[in-house]
Short mmCIF file of C-alpha atoms in Angstrom, two decimals:
data_model
loop_
_atom_site.label_atom_id
_atom_site.label_comp_id
_atom_site.label_asym_id
_atom_site.label_seq_id
_atom_site.Cartn_x
_atom_site.Cartn_y
_atom_site.Cartn_z
CA UNK A 1 31.76 2.15 -88.01
CA UNK A 2 34.15 5.32 -87.06
CA UNK A 3 33.69 8.38 -89.23
CA UNK A 4 36.20 11.23 -89.47
CA UNK A 5 35.20 14.67 -88.87
CA UNK A 6 33.68 15.12 -92.21
CA UNK A 7 31.34 12.25 -91.45
CA UNK A 8 33.22 9.82 -93.94
CA UNK A 9 33.34 6.34 -92.91
CA UNK A 10 37.11 5.26 -92.18
CA UNK A 11 37.11 2.13 -90.09
CA UNK A 12 34.62 -0.94 -89.68
CA UNK A 13 34.60 -3.22 -86.99
CA UNK A 14 33.78 -6.90 -86.72
CA UNK A 15 33.23 -9.00 -83.90
CA UNK A 16 34.25 -12.60 -84.76
CA UNK A 17 31.62 -15.27 -84.03
CA UNK A 18 30.94 -18.76 -84.50
CA UNK A 19 29.04 -19.81 -87.72
CA UNK A 20 27.22 -22.67 -88.47
CA UNK A 21 28.17 -22.94 -92.26
CA UNK A 22 31.95 -22.03 -92.35
CA UNK A 23 32.14 -22.05 -95.91
CA UNK A 24 29.44 -19.50 -96.27
CA UNK A 25 30.84 -17.42 -93.53
CA UNK A 26 34.32 -17.27 -95.61
CA UNK A 27 32.36 -16.14 -98.72
CA UNK A 28 30.73 -13.37 -96.64
CA UNK A 29 34.04 -12.29 -95.27
CA UNK A 30 35.58 -12.04 -98.45
CA UNK A 31 32.79 -10.03 -100.11
CA UNK A 32 32.46 -7.67 -97.04
CA UNK A 33 36.29 -6.98 -97.20
CA UNK A 34 36.43 -6.17 -100.93
CA UNK A 35 33.33 -3.82 -100.52
CA UNK A 36 34.77 -2.06 -97.51
CA UNK A 37 38.41 -1.92 -99.35
CA UNK A 38 36.53 -0.42 -102.42
CA UNK A 39 35.08 2.15 -100.36
CA UNK A 40 38.29 2.92 -98.68
CA UNK A 41 37.10 1.72 -95.30
CA UNK A 42 39.78 -0.27 -93.35
CA UNK A 43 38.15 -3.50 -91.56
CA UNK A 44 39.25 -4.33 -87.95
CA UNK A 45 38.54 -7.78 -86.88
CA UNK A 46 38.12 -7.97 -83.10
CA UNK A 47 38.82 -11.61 -81.91
CA UNK A 48 38.55 -13.43 -78.65
CA UNK A 49 36.82 -12.47 -75.62
CA UNK A 50 35.15 -9.03 -74.86
CA UNK A 51 37.46 -8.79 -71.76
CA UNK A 52 40.56 -9.31 -74.12
CA UNK A 53 39.60 -5.90 -76.15
CA UNK A 54 41.13 -2.93 -75.16
CA UNK A 55 39.40 -0.10 -73.27
CA UNK A 56 37.91 2.69 -75.15
CA UNK A 57 40.63 5.33 -74.58
CA UNK A 58 43.26 3.14 -75.83
CA UNK A 59 41.19 2.18 -79.00
CA UNK A 60 40.65 5.56 -79.54
CA UNK A 61 44.35 6.56 -79.28
CA UNK A 62 45.14 3.47 -81.79
CA UNK A 63 42.90 4.61 -84.25
CA UNK A 64 43.89 8.37 -84.26
CA UNK A 65 47.69 6.78 -84.80
CA UNK A 66 46.53 4.76 -87.84
CA UNK A 67 44.88 7.69 -89.30
CA UNK A 68 47.98 9.51 -89.53
CA UNK A 69 49.84 6.49 -90.87
CA UNK A 70 49.20 5.86 -94.73
CA UNK A 71 47.37 2.78 -95.40
#
């Protein structure tokens, strides 16, 4: 989770992973997305290998830019 300066959660991160039961995983993902959206929290899925993720400073800049853009 990433919170704003007031402590309100703004973003949630999810790392994609393999699941034994893909149907159950899809239902879980749908519920998670619905709950977070209802709470006004944007879900960001990170896919692929950890080596492909942006470095923290780049991710921080992207999040700050996204906060200034209406959702």
